[in-house]
CSV table of C-alpha atoms and ligand atoms in Angstrom, one decimal:
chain,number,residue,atom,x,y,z
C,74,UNK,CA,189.1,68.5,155.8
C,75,UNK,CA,185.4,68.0,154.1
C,76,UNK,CA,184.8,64.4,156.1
C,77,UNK,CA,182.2,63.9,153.3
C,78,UNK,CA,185.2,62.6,151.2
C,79,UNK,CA,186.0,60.0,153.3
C,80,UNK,CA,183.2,58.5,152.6
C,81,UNK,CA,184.5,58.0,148.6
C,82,UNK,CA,185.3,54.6,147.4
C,83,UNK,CA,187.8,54.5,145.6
C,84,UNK,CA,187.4,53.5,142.2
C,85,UNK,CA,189.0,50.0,141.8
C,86,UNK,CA,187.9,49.7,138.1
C,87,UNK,CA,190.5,51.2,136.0
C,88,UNK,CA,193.3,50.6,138.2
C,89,UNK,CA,192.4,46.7,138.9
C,90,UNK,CA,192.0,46.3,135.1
C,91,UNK,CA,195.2,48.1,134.2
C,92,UNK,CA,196.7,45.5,136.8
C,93,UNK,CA,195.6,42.6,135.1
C,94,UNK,CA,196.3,43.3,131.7
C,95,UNK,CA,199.9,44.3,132.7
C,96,UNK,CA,200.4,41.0,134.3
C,97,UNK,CA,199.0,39.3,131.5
C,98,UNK,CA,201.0,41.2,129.0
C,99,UNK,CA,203.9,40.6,131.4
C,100,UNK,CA,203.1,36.5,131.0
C,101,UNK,CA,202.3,36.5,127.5
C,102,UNK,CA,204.6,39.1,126.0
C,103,UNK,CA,203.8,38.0,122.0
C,104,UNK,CA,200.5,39.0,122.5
C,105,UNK,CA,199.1,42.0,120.8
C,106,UNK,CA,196.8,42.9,123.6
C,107,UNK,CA,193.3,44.5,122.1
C,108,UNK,CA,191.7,47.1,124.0
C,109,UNK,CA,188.3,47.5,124.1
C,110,UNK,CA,187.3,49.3,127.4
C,111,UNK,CA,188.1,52.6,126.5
C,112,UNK,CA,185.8,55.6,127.2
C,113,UNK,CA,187.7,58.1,124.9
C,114,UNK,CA,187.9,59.0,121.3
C,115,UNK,CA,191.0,57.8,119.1
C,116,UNK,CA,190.1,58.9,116.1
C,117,UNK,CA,192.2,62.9,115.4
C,118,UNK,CA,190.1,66.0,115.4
C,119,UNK,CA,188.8,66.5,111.7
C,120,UNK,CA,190.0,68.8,109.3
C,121,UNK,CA,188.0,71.5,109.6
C,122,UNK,CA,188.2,72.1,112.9
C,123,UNK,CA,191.8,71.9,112.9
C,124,UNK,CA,191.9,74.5,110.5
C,125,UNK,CA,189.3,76.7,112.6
C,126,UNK,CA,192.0,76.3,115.7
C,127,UNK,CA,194.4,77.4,113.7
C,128,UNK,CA,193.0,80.2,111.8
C,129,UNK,CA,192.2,81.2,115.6
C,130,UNK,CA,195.5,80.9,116.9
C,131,UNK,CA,197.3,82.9,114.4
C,132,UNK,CA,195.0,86.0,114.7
C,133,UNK,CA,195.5,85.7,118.6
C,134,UNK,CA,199.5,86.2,117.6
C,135,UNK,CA,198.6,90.0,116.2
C,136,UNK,CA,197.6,92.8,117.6
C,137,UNK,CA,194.6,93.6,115.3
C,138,UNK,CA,193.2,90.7,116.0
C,139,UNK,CA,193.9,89.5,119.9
C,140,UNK,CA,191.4,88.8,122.5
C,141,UNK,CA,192.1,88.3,126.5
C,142,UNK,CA,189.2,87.7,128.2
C,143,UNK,CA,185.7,86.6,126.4
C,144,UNK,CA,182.3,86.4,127.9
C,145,UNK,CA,182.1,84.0,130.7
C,146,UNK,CA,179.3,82.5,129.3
C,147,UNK,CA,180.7,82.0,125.8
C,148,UNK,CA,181.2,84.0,122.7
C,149,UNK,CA,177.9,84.7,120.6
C,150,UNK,CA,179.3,83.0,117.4
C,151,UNK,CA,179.1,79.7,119.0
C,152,UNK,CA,176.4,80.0,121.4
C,153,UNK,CA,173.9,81.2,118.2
C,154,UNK,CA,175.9,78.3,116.2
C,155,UNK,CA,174.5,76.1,119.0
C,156,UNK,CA,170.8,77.2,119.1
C,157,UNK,CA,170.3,77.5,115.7
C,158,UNK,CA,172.1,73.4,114.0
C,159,UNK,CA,171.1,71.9,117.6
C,160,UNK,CA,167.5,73.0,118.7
C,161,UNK,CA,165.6,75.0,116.9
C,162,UNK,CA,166.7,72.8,113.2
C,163,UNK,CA,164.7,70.3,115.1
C,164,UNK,CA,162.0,71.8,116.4
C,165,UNK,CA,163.2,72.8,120.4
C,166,UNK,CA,163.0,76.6,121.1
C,167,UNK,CA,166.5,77.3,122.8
C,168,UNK,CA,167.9,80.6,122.9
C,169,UNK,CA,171.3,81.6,122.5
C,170,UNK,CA,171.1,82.9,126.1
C,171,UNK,CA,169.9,79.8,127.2
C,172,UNK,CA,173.8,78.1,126.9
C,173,UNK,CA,176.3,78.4,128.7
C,174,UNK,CA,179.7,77.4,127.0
C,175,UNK,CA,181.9,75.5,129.4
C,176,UNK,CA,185.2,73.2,129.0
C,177,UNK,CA,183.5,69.9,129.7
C,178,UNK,CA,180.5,67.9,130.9
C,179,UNK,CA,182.2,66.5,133.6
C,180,UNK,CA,183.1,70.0,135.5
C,181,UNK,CA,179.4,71.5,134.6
C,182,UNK,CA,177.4,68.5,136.0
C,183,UNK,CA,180.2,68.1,138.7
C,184,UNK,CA,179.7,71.7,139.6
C,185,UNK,CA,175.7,72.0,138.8
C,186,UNK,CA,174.4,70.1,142.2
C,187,UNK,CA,175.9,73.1,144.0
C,188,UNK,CA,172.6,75.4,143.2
C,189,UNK,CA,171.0,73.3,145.2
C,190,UNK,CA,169.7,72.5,148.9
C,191,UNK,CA,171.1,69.8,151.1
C,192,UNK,CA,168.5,67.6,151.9
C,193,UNK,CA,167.7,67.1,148.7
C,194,UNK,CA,166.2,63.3,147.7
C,195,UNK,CA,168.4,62.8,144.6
C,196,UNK,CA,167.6,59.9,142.1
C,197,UNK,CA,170.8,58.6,140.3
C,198,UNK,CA,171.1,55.3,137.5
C,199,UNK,CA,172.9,51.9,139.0
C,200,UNK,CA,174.8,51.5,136.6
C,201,UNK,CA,175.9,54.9,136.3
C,202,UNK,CA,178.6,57.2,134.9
C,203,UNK,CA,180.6,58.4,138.7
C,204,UNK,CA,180.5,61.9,138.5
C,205,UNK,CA,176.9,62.2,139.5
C,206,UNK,CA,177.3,60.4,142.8
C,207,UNK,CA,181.1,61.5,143.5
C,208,UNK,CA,179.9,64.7,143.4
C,209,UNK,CA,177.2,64.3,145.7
C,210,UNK,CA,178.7,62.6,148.1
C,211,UNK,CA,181.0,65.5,148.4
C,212,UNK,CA,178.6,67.8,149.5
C,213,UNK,CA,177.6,65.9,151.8
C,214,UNK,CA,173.9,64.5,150.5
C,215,UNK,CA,174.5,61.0,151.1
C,216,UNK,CA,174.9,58.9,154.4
C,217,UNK,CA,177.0,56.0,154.6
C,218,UNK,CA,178.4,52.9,151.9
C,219,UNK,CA,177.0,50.0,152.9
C,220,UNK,CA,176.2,46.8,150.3
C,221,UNK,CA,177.5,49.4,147.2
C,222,UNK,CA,174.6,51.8,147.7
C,223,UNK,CA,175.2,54.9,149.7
C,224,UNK,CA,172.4,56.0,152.1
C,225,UNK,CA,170.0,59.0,151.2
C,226,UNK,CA,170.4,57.9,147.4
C,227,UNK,CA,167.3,56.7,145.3
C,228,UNK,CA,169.0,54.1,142.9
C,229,UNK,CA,167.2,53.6,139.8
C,230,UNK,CA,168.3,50.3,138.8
C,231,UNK,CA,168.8,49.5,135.2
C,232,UNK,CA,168.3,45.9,134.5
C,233,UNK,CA,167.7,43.3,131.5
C,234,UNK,CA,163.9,43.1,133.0
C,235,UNK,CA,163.4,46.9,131.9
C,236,UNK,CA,165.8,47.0,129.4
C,237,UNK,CA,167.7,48.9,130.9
C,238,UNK,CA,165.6,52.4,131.2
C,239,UNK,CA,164.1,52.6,134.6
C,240,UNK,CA,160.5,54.4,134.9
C,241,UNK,CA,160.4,57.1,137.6
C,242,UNK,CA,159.9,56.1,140.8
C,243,UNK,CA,156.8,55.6,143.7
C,244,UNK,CA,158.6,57.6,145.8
C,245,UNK,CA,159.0,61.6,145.4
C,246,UNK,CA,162.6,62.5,144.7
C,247,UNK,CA,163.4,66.3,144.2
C,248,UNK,CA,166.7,66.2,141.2
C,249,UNK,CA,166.8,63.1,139.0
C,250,UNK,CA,170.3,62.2,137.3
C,251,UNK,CA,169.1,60.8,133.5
C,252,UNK,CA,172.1,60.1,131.0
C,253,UNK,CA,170.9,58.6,127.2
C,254,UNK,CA,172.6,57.2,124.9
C,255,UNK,CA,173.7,55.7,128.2
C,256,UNK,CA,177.3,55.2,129.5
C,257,UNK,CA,177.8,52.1,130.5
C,258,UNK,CA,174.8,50.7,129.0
C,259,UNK,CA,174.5,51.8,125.8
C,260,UNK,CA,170.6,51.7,126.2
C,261,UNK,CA,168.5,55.1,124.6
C,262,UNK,CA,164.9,56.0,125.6
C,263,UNK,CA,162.6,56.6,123.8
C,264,UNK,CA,160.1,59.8,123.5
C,265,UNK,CA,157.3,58.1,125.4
C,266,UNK,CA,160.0,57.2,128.4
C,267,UNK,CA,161.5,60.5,128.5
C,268,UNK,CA,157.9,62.4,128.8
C,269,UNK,CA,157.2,59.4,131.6
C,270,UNK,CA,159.9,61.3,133.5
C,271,UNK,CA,159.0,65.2,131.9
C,272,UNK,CA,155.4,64.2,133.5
C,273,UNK,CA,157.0,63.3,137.0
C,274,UNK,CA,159.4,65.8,137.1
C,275,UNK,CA,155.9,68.4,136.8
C,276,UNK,CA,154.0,66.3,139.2
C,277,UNK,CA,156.2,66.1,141.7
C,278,UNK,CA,158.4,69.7,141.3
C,279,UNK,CA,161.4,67.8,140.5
C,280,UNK,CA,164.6,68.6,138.3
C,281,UNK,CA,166.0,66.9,135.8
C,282,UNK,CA,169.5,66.9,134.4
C,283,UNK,CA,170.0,65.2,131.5
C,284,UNK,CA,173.4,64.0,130.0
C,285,UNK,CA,173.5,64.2,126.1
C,286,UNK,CA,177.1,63.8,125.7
C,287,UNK,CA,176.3,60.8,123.6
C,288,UNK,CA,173.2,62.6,121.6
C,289,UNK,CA,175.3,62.6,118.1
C,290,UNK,CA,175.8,58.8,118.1
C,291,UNK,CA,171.4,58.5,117.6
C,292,UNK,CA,170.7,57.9,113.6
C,293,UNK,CA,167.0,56.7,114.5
C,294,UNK,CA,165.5,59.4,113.8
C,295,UNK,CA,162.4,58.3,116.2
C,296,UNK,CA,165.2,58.7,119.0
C,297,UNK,CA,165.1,62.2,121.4
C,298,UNK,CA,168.4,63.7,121.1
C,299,UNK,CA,167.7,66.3,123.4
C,300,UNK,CA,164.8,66.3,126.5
C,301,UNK,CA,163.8,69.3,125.0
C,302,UNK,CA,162.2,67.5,122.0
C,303,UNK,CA,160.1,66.5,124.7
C,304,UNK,CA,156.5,68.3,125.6
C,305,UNK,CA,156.9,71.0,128.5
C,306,UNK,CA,160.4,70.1,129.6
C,307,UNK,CA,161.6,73.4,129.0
C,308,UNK,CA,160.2,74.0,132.5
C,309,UNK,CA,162.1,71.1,134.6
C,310,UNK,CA,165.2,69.9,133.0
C,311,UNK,CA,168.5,71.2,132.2
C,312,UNK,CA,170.8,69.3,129.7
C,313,UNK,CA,174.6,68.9,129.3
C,314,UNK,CA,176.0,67.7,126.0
C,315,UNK,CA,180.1,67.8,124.9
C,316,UNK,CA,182.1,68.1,121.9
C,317,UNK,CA,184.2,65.4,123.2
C,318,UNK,CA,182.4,62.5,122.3
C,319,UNK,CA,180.8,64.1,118.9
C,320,UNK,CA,183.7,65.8,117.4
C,321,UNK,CA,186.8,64.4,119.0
C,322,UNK,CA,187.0,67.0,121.6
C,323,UNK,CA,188.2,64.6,124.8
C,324,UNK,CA,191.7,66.4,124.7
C,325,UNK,CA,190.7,69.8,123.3
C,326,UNK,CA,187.7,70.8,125.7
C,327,UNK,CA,184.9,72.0,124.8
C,328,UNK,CA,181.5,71.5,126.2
C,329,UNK,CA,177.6,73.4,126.7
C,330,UNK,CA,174.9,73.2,129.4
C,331,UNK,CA,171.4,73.9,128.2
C,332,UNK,CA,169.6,75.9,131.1
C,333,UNK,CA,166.1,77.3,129.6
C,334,UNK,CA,164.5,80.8,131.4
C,335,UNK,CA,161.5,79.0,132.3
C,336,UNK,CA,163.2,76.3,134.7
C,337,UNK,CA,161.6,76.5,138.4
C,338,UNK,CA,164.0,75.8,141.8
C,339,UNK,CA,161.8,76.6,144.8
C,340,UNK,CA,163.4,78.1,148.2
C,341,UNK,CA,162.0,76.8,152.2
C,342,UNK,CA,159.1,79.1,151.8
C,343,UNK,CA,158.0,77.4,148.5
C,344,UNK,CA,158.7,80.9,146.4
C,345,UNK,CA,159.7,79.8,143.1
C,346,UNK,CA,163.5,81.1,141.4
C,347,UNK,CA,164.8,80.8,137.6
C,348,UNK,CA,167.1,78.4,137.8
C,349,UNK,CA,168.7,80.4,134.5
C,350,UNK,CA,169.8,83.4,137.2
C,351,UNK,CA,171.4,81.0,139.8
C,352,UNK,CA,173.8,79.2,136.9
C,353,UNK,CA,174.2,82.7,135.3
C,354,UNK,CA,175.8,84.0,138.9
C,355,UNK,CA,178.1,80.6,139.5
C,356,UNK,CA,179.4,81.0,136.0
C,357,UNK,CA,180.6,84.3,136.2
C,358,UNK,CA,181.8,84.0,139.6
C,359,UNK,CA,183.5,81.1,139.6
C,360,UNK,CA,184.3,80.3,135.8
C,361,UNK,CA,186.6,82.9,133.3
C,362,UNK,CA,185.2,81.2,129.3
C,363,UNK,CA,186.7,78.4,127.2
C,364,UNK,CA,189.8,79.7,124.8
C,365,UNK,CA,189.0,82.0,121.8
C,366,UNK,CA,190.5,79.2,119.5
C,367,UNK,CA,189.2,76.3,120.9
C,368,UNK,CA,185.4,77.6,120.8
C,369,UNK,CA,186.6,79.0,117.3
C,370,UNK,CA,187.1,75.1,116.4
C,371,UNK,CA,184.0,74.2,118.2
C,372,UNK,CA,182.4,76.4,115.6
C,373,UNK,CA,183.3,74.8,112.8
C,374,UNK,CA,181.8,71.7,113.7
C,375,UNK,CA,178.5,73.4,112.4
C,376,UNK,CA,180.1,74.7,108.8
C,377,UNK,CA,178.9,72.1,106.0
C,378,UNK,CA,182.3,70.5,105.6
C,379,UNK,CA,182.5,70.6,109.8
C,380,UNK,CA,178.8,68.6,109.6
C,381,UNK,CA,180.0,66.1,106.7
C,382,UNK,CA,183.2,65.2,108.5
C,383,UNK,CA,181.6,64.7,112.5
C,384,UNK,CA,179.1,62.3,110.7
C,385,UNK,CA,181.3,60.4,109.2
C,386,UNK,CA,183.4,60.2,112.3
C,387,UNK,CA,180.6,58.9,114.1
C,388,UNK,CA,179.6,56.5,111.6
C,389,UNK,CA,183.2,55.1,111.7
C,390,UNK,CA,182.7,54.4,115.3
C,391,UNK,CA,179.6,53.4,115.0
C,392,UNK,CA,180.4,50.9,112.0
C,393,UNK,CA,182.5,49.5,115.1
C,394,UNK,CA,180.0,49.1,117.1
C,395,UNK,CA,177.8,47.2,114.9
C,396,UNK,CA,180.6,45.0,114.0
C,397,UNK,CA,181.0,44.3,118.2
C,398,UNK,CA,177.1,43.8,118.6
C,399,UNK,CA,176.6,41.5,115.7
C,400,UNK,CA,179.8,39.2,116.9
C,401,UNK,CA,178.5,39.4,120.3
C,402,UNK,CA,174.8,38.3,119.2
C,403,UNK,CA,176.4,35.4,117.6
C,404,UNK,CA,178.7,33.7,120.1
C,405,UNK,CA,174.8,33.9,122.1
C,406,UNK,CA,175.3,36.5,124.5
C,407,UNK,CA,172.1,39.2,125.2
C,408,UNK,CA,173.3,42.7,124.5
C,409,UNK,CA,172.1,46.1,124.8
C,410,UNK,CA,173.6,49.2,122.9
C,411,UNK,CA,175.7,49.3,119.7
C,412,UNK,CA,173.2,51.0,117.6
C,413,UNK,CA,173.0,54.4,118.2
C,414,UNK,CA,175.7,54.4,120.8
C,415,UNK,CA,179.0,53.4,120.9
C,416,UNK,CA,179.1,51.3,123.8
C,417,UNK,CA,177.6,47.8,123.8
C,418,UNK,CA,176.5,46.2,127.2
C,419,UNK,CA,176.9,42.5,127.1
C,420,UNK,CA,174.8,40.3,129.9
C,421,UNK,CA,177.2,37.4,130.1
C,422,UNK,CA,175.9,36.2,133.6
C,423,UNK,CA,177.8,35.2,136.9
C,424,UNK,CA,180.2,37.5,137.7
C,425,UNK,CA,181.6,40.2,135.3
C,426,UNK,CA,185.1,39.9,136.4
C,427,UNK,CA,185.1,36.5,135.4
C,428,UNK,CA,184.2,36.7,132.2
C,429,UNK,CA,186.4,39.8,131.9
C,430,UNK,CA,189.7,37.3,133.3
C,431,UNK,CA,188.1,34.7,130.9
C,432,UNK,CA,188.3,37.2,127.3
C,433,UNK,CA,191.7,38.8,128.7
C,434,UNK,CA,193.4,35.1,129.3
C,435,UNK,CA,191.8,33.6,126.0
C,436,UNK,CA,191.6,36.3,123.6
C,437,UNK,CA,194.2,38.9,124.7
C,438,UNK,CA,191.0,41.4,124.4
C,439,UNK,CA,190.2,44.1,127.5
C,440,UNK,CA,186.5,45.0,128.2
C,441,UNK,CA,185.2,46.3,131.1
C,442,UNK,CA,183.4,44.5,133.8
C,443,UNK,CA,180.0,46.4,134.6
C,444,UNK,CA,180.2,46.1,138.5
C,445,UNK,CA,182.4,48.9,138.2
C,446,UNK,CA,179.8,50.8,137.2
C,447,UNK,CA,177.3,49.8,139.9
C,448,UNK,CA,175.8,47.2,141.9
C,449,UNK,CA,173.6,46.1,138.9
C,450,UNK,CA,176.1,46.2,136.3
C,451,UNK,CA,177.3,42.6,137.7
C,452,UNK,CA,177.1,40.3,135.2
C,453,UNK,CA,177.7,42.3,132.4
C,454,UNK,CA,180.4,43.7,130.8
C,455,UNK,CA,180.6,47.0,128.7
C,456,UNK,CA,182.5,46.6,125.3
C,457,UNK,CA,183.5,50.1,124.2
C,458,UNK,CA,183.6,51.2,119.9
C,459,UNK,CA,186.2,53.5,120.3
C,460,UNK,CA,189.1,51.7,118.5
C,461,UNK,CA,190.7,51.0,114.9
C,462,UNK,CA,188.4,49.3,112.6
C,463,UNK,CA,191.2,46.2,112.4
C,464,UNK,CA,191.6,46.5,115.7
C,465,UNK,CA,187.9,45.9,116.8
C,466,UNK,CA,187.6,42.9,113.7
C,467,UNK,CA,190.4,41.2,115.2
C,468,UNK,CA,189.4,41.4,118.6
C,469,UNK,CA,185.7,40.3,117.8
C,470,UNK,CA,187.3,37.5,115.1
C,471,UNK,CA,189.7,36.4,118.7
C,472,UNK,CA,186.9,36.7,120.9
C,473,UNK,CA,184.5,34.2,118.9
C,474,UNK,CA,186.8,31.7,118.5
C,475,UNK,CA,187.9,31.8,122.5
C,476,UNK,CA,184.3,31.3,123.4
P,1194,PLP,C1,182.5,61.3,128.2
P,1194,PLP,C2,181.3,61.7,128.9
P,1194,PLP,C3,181.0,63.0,129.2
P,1194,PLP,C4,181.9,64.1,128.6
P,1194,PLP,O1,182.6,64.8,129.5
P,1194,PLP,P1,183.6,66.0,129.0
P,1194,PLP,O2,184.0,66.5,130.3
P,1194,PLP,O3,182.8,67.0,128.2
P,1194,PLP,O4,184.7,65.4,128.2
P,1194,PLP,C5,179.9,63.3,129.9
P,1194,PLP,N1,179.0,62.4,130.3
P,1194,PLP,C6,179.3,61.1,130.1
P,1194,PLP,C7,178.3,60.0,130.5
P,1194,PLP,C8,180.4,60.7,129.4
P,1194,PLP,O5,180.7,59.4,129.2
């Protein structure tokens, strides 16, 4: 076996919390319990992009109008579809070429940290979404677990002291791991932060990836959607974004990395490599294109009924969200998040599964304690928007009168 897994923790979170609740559930069967720790859409796909799927569907039932296998890469209707209502509408110079069409952010940044060396010195957020650790522990870049941090990883702690968006570090670190709107924390960064890190990543040769998956959930328009809005990262940053999160895509799959031509790796003799070619090979080798209908219903998320009903989708949530922040701002709890992003990141001191026993017991409500997402996501809890409108003013109305 690859020993590198064995040095995996496994992930107590979900499974611990799904204990609780059914014990609680199992002790208080009249109460309706309300969950808000979920990290999934619940809201169905909108209308035109069910209609897309099934306009695609029926012409791959006739022969006319079939397709087997499409570009690896993805078909040119999207990709352009992409470059065109994502980028260049605001002012980034992506090429079509420059995406690659995938079924999820989760396999591409999973798969991603396999272009490069070993020994790498990789910088990753505490609190943090798994997959960029997980994965690097698998290939074997990390030492041991001691304390919750793994050897041979620069944490970049998020913390109430820098509201949660850690600067770059003293130390050189070669691929940096940056994910805003943030998941667990909610927290965005601003322009000047992300060309704080654009200017490190040029300084020091470093990489960054950047995790958008969240990007549609920003409505200040001073906010960076994309590090590409950003000066001269089209030179040291790739970036992943999702239809999952934007258009209700978490069961459908459908998802883009943003790799731009003029992105440096460097090999042992310091001779520089388009990072463009190296993705370009793993895709076709190791990946066969998302389904024709699916990317035909990805598509319609940029026709001007497709653009109406995602905003309004994410408004809904985010109406949630702003419901969750303004409760939680007046029981007199700190919070970060809720306004463009759905998750709001509560800093209720002490220790998060406490206070997560405490709402659960008093309120029938389920959040999620933040030291599941990291050493310094203790005493915090993440409060997620993804619900039923009632469902979110009930629990908030429960929650305010428990505490
Ligand atoms: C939900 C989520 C994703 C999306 O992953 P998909 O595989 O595209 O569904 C990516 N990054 C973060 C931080 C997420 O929370």
């Amino acid at each position: 076996m690859n020993e590198h897994y064995r040095k995996l923790q496994s992930s107590y979170l979900f499974s611990e919390v799904a204990q609780k609740v059914a014990t609680f559930q199992q002790n208080n069967p009249d109460t309706d319990v309300i969950k808000l720790g979920i990290g999934d859409v619940t809201r169905p796909l909108p209308p035109s992009i069910v209609a897309s799927l099934q306009k695609a569907v029926q012409e791959m039932s006739q022969p006319g109008t079939f397709r087997g296998y499409g570009p690896e890469q993805g078909y040119g209707f999207l990709r352009e579809a992409i470059a065109r209502e994502e980028f260049q509408a605001r002012g980034a110079q992506i090429e079509p070429d420059e995406i690659f069409v995938s079924d999820g952010t989760k396999c591409d940044i999973g798969n991603f940290q396999e272009l490069f060396a070993q020994d790498l010195r990789v910088a990753i957020g505490d609190p943090v979404y798994p997959v960029y650790l997980d994965t690097n522990v698998m290939a074997g870049r990390t030492g041991k677990f001691t304390d919750g941090h793994y050897e041979g990883i620069h944490y970049l702690r998020s913390t109430p002291e820098n509201s949660y968006i850690p600067a770059p570090p003293r130390e050189e670190v070669d691929l940096i791991y940056l994910c805003f709107p943030n998941n667990p924390t909610g927290a965005v960064a601003t322009r000047e932060q992300l060309a704080e890190w654009v200017a490190y990543a040029h300084e020091h040769q470093a990489l960054i990836l950047f995790d958008a998956a969240y990007e549609a959930f920003i409505r200040d328009p001073e906010l960076p959607r994309s590090i590409f809005e950003i000066e001269g990262a089209d030179r040291v940053a790739a970036e992943f974004r999702s239809f999952s999160k934007t258009a209700g895509f978490t069961g459908t799959r459908c998802a883009y990395t943003i790799v731009p031509k003029a992105v440096q790796v460097f090999d042992s003799n310091g001779e520089p490599h388009a990072l463009h070619t190296l993705w370009n090979r793993r895709h076709n080798t190791k990946f066969n294109g998302v389904a024709y209908p699916v990317q035909r219903a990805a598509e319609a998320r940029f026709s001007e009924q497709g653009k109406r009903e995602v905003a309004e989708l994410i408004s809904y949530y985010l109406g949630n969200a702003r419901i969750i922040r303004e409760a939680v701002a007046k029981i007199g709890y700190r919070c970060t998040g809720g306004e463009n992003s759905p998750y709001i990141w509560v800093q209720t001191g002490g220790s998060a599964w406490e206070f997560f026993d405490r709402i659960l017991s008093k309120a029938g409500v389920v959040v999620t304690p933040g030291i599941g997402f990291g050493p310094s996501g203790e005493g915090h809890v993440r409060i997620s928007a993804f619900n039923d409108r009632e469902k979110v003013e009930q629990a908030m109305e429960r929650i305010t009168s428990a505490l």
